[in-house]
Coordinates of C-alpha atoms and ligand atoms in Angstrom, one line a residue:
M1 CA 0.5 16.4 -13.1
K2 CA 1.8 14.6 -16.1
A3 CA 1.3 10.8 -16.6
L4 CA 4.3 8.7 -15.6
P5 CA 5.4 6.0 -18.1
A6 CA 5.2 2.3 -17.4
I7 CA 8.2 0.8 -15.5
E8 CA 10.3 -1.5 -17.6
G9 CA 11.2 -4.9 -16.2
N10 CA 10.1 -8.5 -16.1
H11 CA 6.7 -8.0 -14.5
N12 CA 4.1 -10.7 -13.8
L13 CA 1.5 -8.6 -15.7
K14 CA 3.2 -7.6 -18.9
N15 CA 0.3 -6.3 -21.0
Y16 CA -2.8 -5.1 -19.1
E17 CA -5.3 -5.1 -22.1
E18 CA -4.2 -8.6 -23.1
A19 CA -4.5 -9.9 -19.6
V20 CA -8.1 -8.5 -19.3
Q21 CA -9.2 -10.1 -22.6
N22 CA -7.8 -13.5 -21.8
F23 CA -8.7 -13.6 -18.2
D24 CA -10.5 -16.6 -16.6
W25 CA -10.7 -17.0 -12.8
E26 CA -10.7 -20.8 -13.4
N27 CA -7.1 -20.5 -14.5
V28 CA -6.1 -19.0 -11.2
R29 CA -8.0 -21.7 -9.3
K30 CA -6.0 -24.3 -11.2
T31 CA -2.7 -23.1 -9.6
F32 CA -3.9 -24.2 -6.1
S33 CA -3.1 -27.7 -4.7
W34 CA -6.8 -28.1 -3.9
H35 CA -7.6 -28.0 -7.5
K36 CA -6.1 -31.5 -7.7
T37 CA -6.6 -32.8 -4.2
G38 CA -10.0 -31.3 -3.4
K39 CA -8.7 -30.4 0.1
V40 CA -9.3 -26.7 0.7
N41 CA -7.8 -24.6 3.5
L42 CA -6.3 -21.1 3.0
A43 CA -3.8 -21.6 5.9
Y44 CA -2.5 -24.8 4.3
E45 CA -2.0 -23.1 1.0
A46 CA -0.3 -20.1 2.6
I47 CA 2.1 -22.0 4.9
D48 CA 2.2 -25.8 4.8
Y49 CA 2.2 -26.1 1.0
H50 CA 5.4 -24.0 0.8
A51 CA 7.0 -25.8 3.8
E52 CA 6.4 -29.1 2.0
N53 CA 7.4 -28.0 -1.5
G54 CA 10.9 -26.7 -1.4
K55 CA 10.5 -23.5 0.7
G56 CA 10.8 -25.1 4.2
E57 CA 14.0 -23.2 4.9
Q58 CA 13.0 -19.9 3.4
V59 CA 12.2 -17.1 5.9
A60 CA 8.4 -16.6 5.9
L61 CA 8.3 -13.9 8.6
Y62 CA 10.8 -11.3 9.8
Y63 CA 9.4 -9.8 13.0
S64 CA 10.9 -6.9 15.0
D65 CA 9.8 -4.3 17.5
A66 CA 11.5 -2.4 20.3
R67 CA 12.1 -5.7 22.3
R68 CA 11.9 -8.6 19.9
D69 CA 13.9 -9.5 16.8
E70 CA 12.9 -12.8 15.3
S71 CA 12.6 -14.7 12.1
Y72 CA 10.6 -17.8 11.2
T73 CA 10.9 -20.1 8.2
F74 CA 7.9 -21.6 6.4
A75 CA 8.7 -24.9 8.2
E76 CA 8.6 -23.1 11.6
M77 CA 5.4 -21.2 10.7
K78 CA 3.9 -24.5 9.9
T79 CA 4.9 -25.9 13.3
F80 CA 3.8 -22.9 15.3
S81 CA 0.5 -22.5 13.6
N82 CA -0.1 -26.3 14.1
K83 CA 0.6 -25.8 17.8
A84 CA -1.8 -22.9 18.0
A85 CA -4.4 -25.0 16.2
N86 CA -4.0 -27.7 18.9
V87 CA -4.3 -25.1 21.8
L88 CA -7.5 -23.9 20.2
K89 CA -8.8 -27.4 19.9
E90 CA -8.2 -28.0 23.6
A91 CA -10.3 -24.9 24.1
N92 CA -13.1 -26.7 22.3
V93 CA -13.0 -24.6 19.1
K94 CA -14.9 -26.3 16.3
K95 CA -15.4 -25.4 12.6
G96 CA -17.4 -22.2 12.2
D97 CA -16.7 -20.9 15.8
R98 CA -15.5 -17.4 16.0
V99 CA -12.0 -16.9 17.5
F100 CA -11.1 -13.3 18.1
I101 CA -7.6 -11.9 18.4
F102 CA -7.1 -8.6 20.3
M103 CA -3.4 -7.9 20.6
P104 CA -0.6 -5.9 19.1
R105 CA 1.4 -7.4 16.2
T106 CA 3.6 -10.1 17.5
P107 CA 4.6 -13.5 16.1
E108 CA 1.9 -15.1 18.3
L109 CA -0.8 -13.1 16.5
Y110 CA 0.2 -14.7 13.3
F111 CA 0.5 -18.2 14.7
T112 CA -2.9 -18.1 16.4
L113 CA -4.6 -16.5 13.4
L114 CA -3.3 -19.2 11.1
G115 CA -3.9 -21.9 13.6
A116 CA -7.6 -20.9 14.0
I117 CA -8.0 -21.0 10.2
K118 CA -6.4 -24.5 10.1
I119 CA -9.2 -25.9 12.2
G120 CA -11.9 -24.2 10.3
A121 CA -12.7 -21.4 12.8
I122 CA -13.6 -17.9 11.6
V123 CA -11.0 -15.4 12.9
G124 CA -11.8 -11.9 14.0
P125 CA -8.8 -9.6 14.4
L126 CA -9.3 -6.5 16.6
F127 CA -7.1 -3.5 16.6
E128 CA -5.2 -3.2 19.9
A129 CA -6.3 0.4 20.5
F130 CA -10.0 -0.5 20.9
M131 CA -11.5 0.5 24.3
E132 CA -14.0 -1.5 26.2
G133 CA -17.1 -0.4 24.4
A134 CA -15.7 -1.2 21.0
V135 CA -14.4 -4.6 22.2
R136 CA -17.8 -5.5 23.7
D137 CA -19.8 -4.5 20.6
R138 CA -17.6 -6.7 18.3
L139 CA -17.4 -9.7 20.6
E140 CA -21.1 -9.5 21.3
D141 CA -22.1 -9.1 17.7
S142 CA -19.9 -12.0 16.5
G143 CA -20.6 -14.3 19.4
A144 CA -16.9 -15.1 19.8
K145 CA -16.1 -18.3 21.7
V146 CA -12.4 -17.8 22.3
L147 CA -10.4 -14.6 22.6
I148 CA -6.6 -14.3 22.4
T149 CA -5.2 -11.2 24.1
T150 CA -2.5 -9.7 26.4
P151 CA -2.6 -8.9 30.1
T152 CA -2.8 -5.2 29.5
L153 CA -5.7 -5.4 27.0
L154 CA -7.5 -7.9 29.2
E155 CA -8.8 -5.0 31.3
R156 CA -10.9 -3.9 28.3
V157 CA -12.6 -7.2 27.9
P158 CA -16.0 -7.3 29.8
F159 CA -15.9 -11.0 30.1
D160 CA -18.9 -11.2 32.4
D161 CA -21.2 -9.5 29.9
L162 CA -20.3 -11.9 27.1
P163 CA -22.2 -15.2 27.6
D164 CA -20.7 -16.7 24.4
L165 CA -17.1 -16.2 25.4
E166 CA -15.8 -19.3 27.0
T167 CA -12.1 -19.0 27.1
V168 CA -9.5 -16.2 27.0
L169 CA -6.0 -17.1 26.1
V170 CA -3.5 -14.6 27.5
A171 CA -0.2 -14.1 25.7
D172 CA 2.3 -13.6 28.5
E173 CA 4.9 -16.0 29.8
T174 CA 4.3 -15.1 33.4
Y175 CA 0.5 -15.1 33.4
E176 CA -1.1 -17.6 35.9
D177 CA -4.1 -19.5 34.8
N178 CA -7.3 -18.3 36.4
G179 CA -10.6 -20.0 35.6
P180 CA -11.4 -19.4 32.0
F181 CA -8.3 -17.2 31.6
L182 CA -5.4 -19.4 30.4
Q183 CA -1.8 -18.7 29.6
L184 CA -1.2 -19.1 25.9
N185 CA 2.6 -19.4 25.8
K186 CA 3.1 -22.5 27.9
R187 CA 0.3 -24.2 26.0
L188 CA 1.9 -23.4 22.7
Q189 CA 5.1 -24.9 23.9
A190 CA 3.5 -28.1 25.2
A191 CA 1.1 -28.6 22.2
P192 CA 1.9 -31.2 19.6
S193 CA 3.4 -29.9 16.3
D194 CA 1.1 -31.8 14.1
V195 CA -2.5 -31.2 13.5
A196 CA -5.2 -32.7 11.3
I197 CA -6.2 -29.8 9.1
E198 CA -9.9 -29.2 8.8
W199 CA -10.6 -29.4 5.1
V200 CA -13.4 -26.9 4.3
D201 CA -15.7 -25.9 1.5
R202 CA -14.5 -22.9 -0.5
E203 CA -17.6 -21.1 0.7
D204 CA -16.9 -21.7 4.4
G205 CA -16.2 -18.7 6.7
L206 CA -12.6 -17.5 7.0
I207 CA -12.5 -14.1 8.6
L208 CA -14.8 -11.5 10.1
H209 CA -13.6 -8.0 9.7
Y210 CA -15.2 -4.9 11.2
T211 CA -15.0 -1.9 8.8
S212 CA -13.0 1.2 9.6
G213 CA -16.0 3.2 10.8
S214 CA -15.2 6.2 8.6
T215 CA -18.9 6.7 7.8
G216 CA -20.7 5.1 10.7
K217 CA -21.0 2.1 13.0
P218 CA -18.5 -0.6 11.9
K219 CA -20.1 -3.5 10.1
G220 CA -18.9 -7.2 10.5
V221 CA -17.9 -8.2 7.0
L222 CA -17.6 -12.0 6.5
H223 CA -15.2 -13.5 4.0
V224 CA -14.7 -17.1 2.9
H225 CA -11.8 -19.3 1.9
E226 CA -12.5 -18.8 -1.8
A227 CA -11.1 -15.2 -1.3
M228 CA -7.6 -16.8 -1.6
V229 CA -8.1 -17.0 -5.3
Q230 CA -8.1 -13.2 -5.6
H231 CA -5.5 -12.7 -2.9
Y232 CA -3.1 -14.8 -4.9
H233 CA -4.1 -13.3 -8.3
T234 CA -3.5 -9.7 -7.0
A235 CA -0.3 -10.8 -5.2
K236 CA 0.9 -11.6 -8.7
V237 CA -0.5 -8.8 -10.9
V238 CA -0.7 -5.9 -8.5
L239 CA 1.9 -6.5 -5.9
D240 CA 4.0 -8.0 -8.7
L241 CA 5.5 -10.4 -6.2
Q242 CA 8.3 -12.6 -7.4
P243 CA 10.0 -15.5 -5.6
D244 CA 12.9 -13.6 -4.1
D245 CA 11.0 -10.4 -3.1
I246 CA 11.1 -9.1 0.5
Y247 CA 7.7 -7.7 1.1
W248 CA 6.5 -5.2 3.7
C249 CA 2.8 -4.2 4.3
T250 CA 2.6 -1.7 7.1
A251 CA -1.1 -2.2 8.0
D252 CA -2.2 -3.8 11.3
P253 CA -4.2 -7.0 10.9
G254 CA -7.1 -5.2 12.8
W255 CA -7.9 -3.8 9.3
V256 CA -8.5 -5.8 6.2
T257 CA -5.3 -4.6 4.5
G258 CA -3.3 -6.1 7.4
T259 CA -4.8 -9.6 6.7
S260 CA -5.5 -9.8 3.0
Y261 CA -2.2 -8.1 2.2
G262 CA -0.2 -8.5 5.5
I263 CA -0.8 -12.2 5.7
F264 CA -2.7 -14.0 3.0
A265 CA -1.4 -12.5 -0.3
P266 CA 2.3 -12.6 0.4
W267 CA 2.3 -16.1 1.9
L268 CA 0.0 -17.6 -0.8
A269 CA 2.7 -16.3 -3.2
G270 CA 5.4 -17.9 -1.0
V271 CA 7.2 -14.7 -0.4
T272 CA 9.2 -13.5 2.7
N273 CA 7.0 -11.1 4.7
V274 CA 8.3 -8.3 7.1
V275 CA 6.3 -7.3 10.1
R276 CA 7.4 -4.3 12.1
G277 CA 5.6 -4.0 15.5
G278 CA 5.1 -0.8 17.4
R279 CA 3.8 2.6 16.4
F280 CA 4.6 4.6 13.3
S281 CA 7.9 6.4 13.4
P282 CA 9.7 7.7 10.3
T283 CA 13.2 6.6 11.5
D284 CA 11.9 3.1 12.4
W285 CA 10.2 2.8 9.1
Y286 CA 13.2 3.8 6.9
E287 CA 15.4 1.6 9.0
T288 CA 13.1 -1.4 8.4
I289 CA 13.4 -0.9 4.6
Q290 CA 17.1 -0.6 4.8
R291 CA 17.7 -3.5 7.2
Y292 CA 15.6 -6.1 5.5
K293 CA 16.3 -4.8 2.0
V294 CA 12.5 -4.5 1.4
T295 CA 11.7 -4.7 -2.3
V296 CA 7.9 -4.3 -2.4
W297 CA 6.3 -1.9 0.1
Y298 CA 2.6 -1.4 0.7
S299 CA 1.4 1.5 2.8
A300 CA -1.2 4.3 3.0
P301 CA -1.5 8.0 2.1
T302 CA -1.6 9.1 5.7
A303 CA 1.8 7.4 6.4
F304 CA 3.3 8.8 3.2
R305 CA 2.1 12.3 4.2
M306 CA 3.7 11.9 7.6
L307 CA 7.0 10.8 6.0
M308 CA 6.8 13.8 3.8
S309 CA 6.3 16.0 6.8
A310 CA 9.4 14.4 8.4
G311 CA 11.5 15.9 5.6
D312 CA 13.6 14.8 2.7
E313 CA 16.8 15.2 4.6
L314 CA 15.9 12.2 6.8
V315 CA 15.4 10.0 3.7
K316 CA 18.9 10.7 2.6
Q317 CA 20.3 9.1 5.8
Y318 CA 19.1 5.6 4.7
D319 CA 19.8 3.3 1.9
L320 CA 16.4 2.6 0.4
S321 CA 17.8 1.4 -3.0
S322 CA 16.3 -2.1 -2.5
L323 CA 12.8 -0.7 -3.2
R324 CA 11.4 -2.0 -6.5
H325 CA 7.7 -1.4 -6.2
V326 CA 5.7 0.9 -3.8
L327 CA 1.9 0.8 -3.3
S328 CA -0.8 2.7 -1.4
V329 CA -4.3 2.0 -0.2
G330 CA -7.0 3.3 2.2
E331 CA -7.6 6.8 1.1
P332 CA -7.2 8.9 -2.0
L333 CA -3.5 9.2 -2.9
N334 CA -2.8 12.9 -3.6
P335 CA -0.8 13.6 -6.7
E336 CA 1.5 15.7 -4.5
V337 CA 2.4 12.5 -2.6
V338 CA 3.1 10.7 -5.9
R339 CA 5.4 13.5 -7.0
W340 CA 7.2 13.3 -3.6
G341 CA 7.7 9.5 -4.1
V342 CA 9.4 10.1 -7.4
K343 CA 11.6 12.8 -6.0
V344 CA 12.8 11.0 -2.9
F345 CA 12.7 7.3 -3.7
D346 CA 12.8 7.6 -7.4
K347 CA 9.7 5.3 -7.3
R348 CA 6.1 5.9 -8.4
I349 CA 3.7 5.1 -5.7
H350 CA 1.0 2.9 -7.1
D351 CA -2.5 3.6 -5.8
T352 CA -4.9 0.7 -5.2
W353 CA -8.6 1.0 -4.5
W354 CA -10.7 -1.6 -2.6
M355 CA -12.7 -1.9 0.6
T356 CA -13.3 -4.3 3.5
E357 CA -16.4 -5.5 1.7
T358 CA -14.5 -6.3 -1.6
G359 CA -11.9 -8.4 0.4
A360 CA -9.1 -7.7 -2.1
Q361 CA -7.8 -5.2 -4.5
M362 CA -10.2 -4.1 -7.2
I363 CA -9.0 -1.0 -9.1
C364 CA -5.2 -0.5 -9.3
N365 CA -2.1 0.9 -11.0
Y366 CA 0.2 -1.8 -12.4
P367 CA 4.0 -1.5 -12.8
A368 CA 3.8 -2.2 -16.6
M369 CA 1.1 0.5 -17.1
E370 CA 1.3 4.3 -17.4
I371 CA 0.1 5.9 -14.2
R372 CA -1.9 9.1 -14.0
P373 CA -1.3 10.6 -10.6
G374 CA -4.6 11.1 -8.8
S375 CA -6.2 8.2 -10.5
M376 CA -6.9 4.8 -8.8
G377 CA -6.0 3.1 -12.1
K378 CA -8.0 0.3 -13.8
P379 CA -9.9 -2.7 -12.7
I380 CA -7.9 -5.9 -12.1
P381 CA -8.2 -8.5 -14.8
G382 CA -11.3 -10.4 -13.8
V383 CA -13.2 -7.5 -12.4
E384 CA -15.6 -5.2 -14.2
A385 CA -16.2 -1.8 -12.8
A386 CA -18.4 1.1 -14.0
I387 CA -19.8 4.5 -13.1
I388 CA -23.6 4.3 -12.8
D389 CA -26.4 6.6 -11.9
D390 CA -28.9 6.0 -9.1
R391 CA -31.0 3.8 -11.3
G392 CA -28.2 1.6 -12.4
N393 CA -27.6 3.1 -15.9
E394 CA -23.9 3.3 -16.9
L395 CA -22.7 6.8 -17.3
P396 CA -20.4 8.0 -20.2
P397 CA -16.8 8.9 -19.5
N398 CA -16.0 11.9 -17.3
R399 CA -19.4 11.9 -15.5
M400 CA -19.3 11.6 -11.7
G401 CA -21.5 8.9 -10.3
N402 CA -21.6 5.7 -8.2
L403 CA -18.6 3.5 -8.4
A404 CA -20.0 0.0 -9.0
I405 CA -18.7 -3.5 -9.6
K406 CA -20.4 -6.2 -11.7
K407 CA -21.5 -8.8 -9.1
G408 CA -19.4 -11.8 -8.4
W409 CA -15.6 -11.9 -7.7
P410 CA -13.9 -14.4 -5.5
A411 CA -13.0 -12.2 -2.5
M412 CA -16.5 -10.6 -2.3
M413 CA -18.0 -10.5 1.2
R414 CA -20.6 -13.2 1.7
A415 CA -22.5 -11.5 4.6
I416 CA -22.7 -8.6 7.0
W417 CA -22.8 -10.5 10.3
N418 CA -26.3 -10.4 11.9
N419 CA -27.4 -7.8 9.4
E420 CA -28.9 -9.3 6.2
A421 CA -30.7 -6.0 5.4
K422 CA -27.5 -4.1 5.4
Y423 CA -25.9 -6.8 3.2
Q424 CA -28.7 -6.6 0.7
S425 CA -28.5 -2.8 0.5
Y426 CA -25.2 -3.1 -1.4
F427 CA -27.0 -5.0 -4.2
E428 CA -30.2 -2.9 -4.7
L429 CA -29.4 -2.1 -8.3
D430 CA -29.8 -5.3 -10.4
G431 CA -26.5 -7.0 -11.1
W432 CA -24.3 -4.4 -9.4
Y433 CA -22.5 -4.0 -6.2
V434 CA -22.6 -0.3 -5.3
S435 CA -19.6 0.8 -3.3
G436 CA -20.8 4.0 -1.7
D437 CA -17.9 5.8 -3.3
S438 CA -18.2 8.4 -6.1
A439 CA -15.9 8.5 -9.0
Y440 CA -15.6 9.1 -12.7
M441 CA -13.9 7.2 -15.5
D442 CA -11.9 9.0 -18.2
E443 CA -11.9 8.1 -21.9
D444 CA -9.0 5.7 -21.5
G445 CA -10.7 3.7 -18.7
Y446 CA -8.8 5.2 -15.7
F447 CA -11.0 5.6 -12.6
W448 CA -10.8 8.8 -10.6
F449 CA -12.0 8.9 -7.0
Q450 CA -14.1 11.9 -6.0
G451 CA -15.3 11.2 -2.4
R452 CA -17.7 9.1 -0.4
I453 CA -21.2 9.5 -2.0
D454 CA -22.4 11.2 1.2
D455 CA -19.5 13.6 1.1
V456 CA -20.0 15.0 -2.4
I457 CA -20.7 18.7 -2.2
M458 CA -23.4 20.5 -4.2
T459 CA -22.4 24.2 -4.3
A460 CA -24.2 26.7 -6.5
G461 CA -25.4 23.9 -8.8
E462 CA -21.9 22.4 -9.2
R463 CA -20.9 18.9 -7.9
V464 CA -17.6 19.0 -6.1
G465 CA -15.7 16.0 -4.9
P466 CA -13.9 16.8 -1.6
F467 CA -10.8 14.8 -2.7
E468 CA -9.9 17.2 -5.5
V469 CA -10.1 20.2 -3.2
E470 CA -8.1 18.4 -0.5
S471 CA -5.4 17.4 -3.0
K472 CA -5.1 20.9 -4.3
L473 CA -4.8 22.2 -0.7
V474 CA -2.0 19.8 0.3
E475 CA -0.1 21.0 -2.7
H476 CA 0.3 24.4 -1.0
P477 CA 3.6 24.4 0.9
A478 CA 1.9 25.5 4.2
V479 CA -0.7 22.7 4.3
A480 CA 0.1 19.3 5.8
E481 CA -3.4 17.9 5.8
A482 CA -6.9 19.0 4.8
G483 CA -10.4 17.7 5.2
V484 CA -13.2 19.3 3.1
I485 CA -16.9 19.2 3.8
G486 CA -20.1 20.8 2.4
K487 CA -21.7 23.2 4.9
P488 CA -25.4 24.0 4.3
D489 CA -25.9 27.5 2.9
P490 CA -29.2 29.3 2.2
V491 CA -28.0 30.7 -1.1
R492 CA -25.6 28.2 -2.6
G493 CA -27.0 25.0 -1.2
E494 CA -23.7 24.2 0.3
I495 CA -20.4 26.0 0.6
I496 CA -17.0 24.4 0.8
K497 CA -15.4 24.4 4.2
A498 CA -11.9 23.2 4.7
F499 CA -10.3 22.0 7.9
I500 CA -6.6 22.4 7.6
A501 CA -3.5 21.3 9.7
L502 CA -0.5 23.5 8.8
R503 CA 3.0 22.2 8.5
Q504 CA 5.5 23.1 11.2
G505 CA 6.8 26.6 11.0
Y506 CA 3.6 28.1 9.5
E507 CA 1.1 30.4 11.4
V508 CA -2.5 31.3 10.6
T509 CA -2.7 34.8 9.2
D510 CA -5.3 36.5 7.0
E511 CA -2.7 36.7 4.3
L512 CA -2.0 33.0 4.4
K513 CA -5.8 32.2 4.3
E514 CA -6.3 34.4 1.3
E515 CA -3.2 32.9 -0.4
I516 CA -4.5 29.4 0.2
R517 CA -8.0 30.3 -1.2
Q518 CA -6.4 31.9 -4.3
F519 CA -4.2 28.8 -4.7
V520 CA -7.3 26.6 -5.0
K521 CA -9.2 29.2 -7.1
T522 CA -6.5 29.5 -9.7
G523 CA -5.3 25.9 -9.5
L524 CA -8.6 24.2 -9.6
A525 CA -11.8 26.3 -10.0
A526 CA -13.4 29.4 -8.5
H527 CA -16.4 27.4 -7.2
A528 CA -14.0 24.8 -5.6
A529 CA -12.2 27.4 -3.4
P530 CA -13.1 27.0 0.3
R531 CA -15.3 29.9 1.5
E532 CA -14.5 28.9 5.1
M533 CA -11.3 27.6 6.6
E534 CA -10.7 26.3 10.1
F535 CA -7.2 25.6 11.3
R536 CA -6.5 22.7 13.7
K537 CA -3.4 21.0 15.1
S538 CA -4.6 17.7 13.5
L539 CA -7.6 16.3 11.8
P540 CA -9.9 13.5 13.3
K541 CA -8.8 10.2 11.9
T542 CA -9.6 6.5 12.1
R543 CA -7.0 4.3 13.6
S544 CA -6.3 3.1 10.1
G545 CA -5.4 6.6 9.2
K546 CA -8.5 7.9 7.3
I547 CA -9.7 11.5 7.8
M548 CA -13.2 11.2 9.4
R549 CA -15.2 13.8 7.4
R550 CA -18.4 12.8 9.2
V551 CA -16.9 14.0 12.4
L552 CA -15.8 17.3 10.9
K553 CA -19.4 17.7 9.6
A554 CA -20.9 16.8 13.0
W555 CA -18.7 19.3 14.8
E556 CA -19.6 21.9 12.2
L557 CA -23.3 21.4 12.4
D558 CA -23.4 20.6 16.1
L559 CA -24.8 17.1 15.5
P560 CA -24.0 13.9 17.4
T561 CA -20.7 12.5 16.3
G562 CA -22.0 8.9 16.2
D563 CA -19.7 5.8 16.8
L564 CA -16.2 7.0 17.6
S565 CA -14.8 3.6 18.5
T566 CA -12.3 3.6 15.7
M567 CA -11.1 7.2 16.1
E568 CA -7.5 7.9 17.1
D569 CA -6.9 9.7 20.4
Ligands
LIG1 P1 -16.9 2.4 7.1 O1 -17.3 1.5 5.9 O2 -17.0 1.7 8.4 O3 -17.4 3.7 7.0 P2 -14.4 2.6 5.6 O4 -15.2 2.7 4.4 O5 -13.3 3.7 5.8 O6 -15.3 2.6 6.9 P3 -12.7 0.5 4.8 O7 -13.4 -0.7 4.2 O8 -11.5 0.3 5.5 O9 -13.7 1.2 5.7 O10 -12.3 1.5 3.6 C1 -12.8 1.5 2.3 C2 -12.9 2.9 1.8 O11 -11.7 3.6 1.8 C3 -13.4 2.9 0.3 O12 -14.8 2.8 0.2 C4 -12.9 4.3 -0.1 O13 -13.8 5.3 0.3 C5 -11.6 4.5 0.7 N1 -10.5 4.1 -0.1 C6 -9.8 2.9 -0.1 N2 -8.8 2.9 -1.0 C7 -8.9 4.1 -1.6 C8 -8.1 4.7 -2.7 N3 -7.1 4.1 -3.3 N4 -8.6 5.9 -3.2 C9 -9.6 6.5 -2.6 N5 -10.3 6.0 -1.6 C10 -9.9 4.8 -1.1
LIG2 MG1 -17.0 1.7 3.9

């Protein structure tokens, strides 16, 4: 697919090359109030600072779901997060304690998360769909002292097995206190609206995020307050947020996108943030954009593919003309999806690459830059990325290798909780952080994702990235989704096997199979065409929407499937 030209307009980042050359993180630090006062706390910068500096009456949060429809100004967010901080103080929470939040998106989730940060606690958000085993693993590993949850989810909290857990705050107006289980709502109401903020060191713990579990057991990734420097910087240069934007990030705070970009980045930038509760539904989603006149929208390939499947006719029933800037993260963004975005929204979807461990966006497409569909873009100003071999030598353009980052950026994880060896394993090559993803860089410095290192396929001496094959497959009109793995083969080393979910109205026939194979053969390469295909209703995915290739592989090879705590039903 052809490159798409830069978008004209008054963007925060006007000239990428110039911004890279002149960049200094210290200049970003200077924009924070703590640079003058020495008093650091991310929640203060995100909420109180705006409430006290001219934005008190501006809406900070629009919240809606099937039952609730609310909005909160920055001044109100300050009050409610202060109240939450006081409730947590009553529960004896001290600086450095872990406070976990296991509940669906509701305003209370945002109040308590910010409140916990205000008193220096380390917050741990857990996705509402976790079952008992997953909840136990994470609360046990983190040694959480307080948990905030709902009466329904309470059943999945094995309180008696968790000696560190002292208090459970239950968000429900009718809940009756019962020993260590306390009702949250009435305490929030009664709590004072002022709190003494705990001023912290920039290197103090902020949030503990367990990874998506696409490749194995989720790891507890620790981030610190200093991460706000990069959250703010990327809010400006990547999200391109401007004062009157209405911003919507569709991710749940149980995943890093839902906190770094669903909470921290927009509020550090002082922008109105939309949260839509409940599950994915194409009509709800389009309605949300129309109703709030969303201007900047951050979502994920899996959601865009589902919207594509819902059909273009549906899109036409809504007024989506407020959209100015659309972005994607979490999985490779297929060129076909970018093409669809141009067709139906008249907007290019901007891919961004980063991971739980990096804490913030790293390689991205910027509005004022030409985008090459299928490419993740270029490193943000302030970050240096390269493709290296297994000994740490930089590879020339167009060679597939390890995607690595020069060590040291503000949002970098500072630990894997209780697992120093795992933490060190990211840094085994001197000076580099090795991501575990494989990619190449073209002559012009654009990075192209190929797959997870472990997923790269070696077939008859050729290295094939599963993403290229999957992207070609979804270009075929019959294919809704595809997951590609290497299957051991005595002659070729591995052969390419594709798991395919067809679009509605298509049936598996030998002709269709052959047509799909030929489509990849002529569109990509003969050696990249799947030798085997298996058709399924849907593909195994994480709750954050990523295709779990390790599960496909385990099924194929009859191996144990490993940790499935993050898998969708
Ligand atoms: P786990 O580490 O537990 O196996 P995970 O890697 O899926 O799970 P995350 O940190 O949520 O957990 O996801 C980061 C990974 O997602 C990246 O390493 C990359 O493989 C993939 N990813 C994220 N953004 C993109 C993108 N824009 N293009 C391609 N891949 C992406
Ligand atoms: Mg990972």
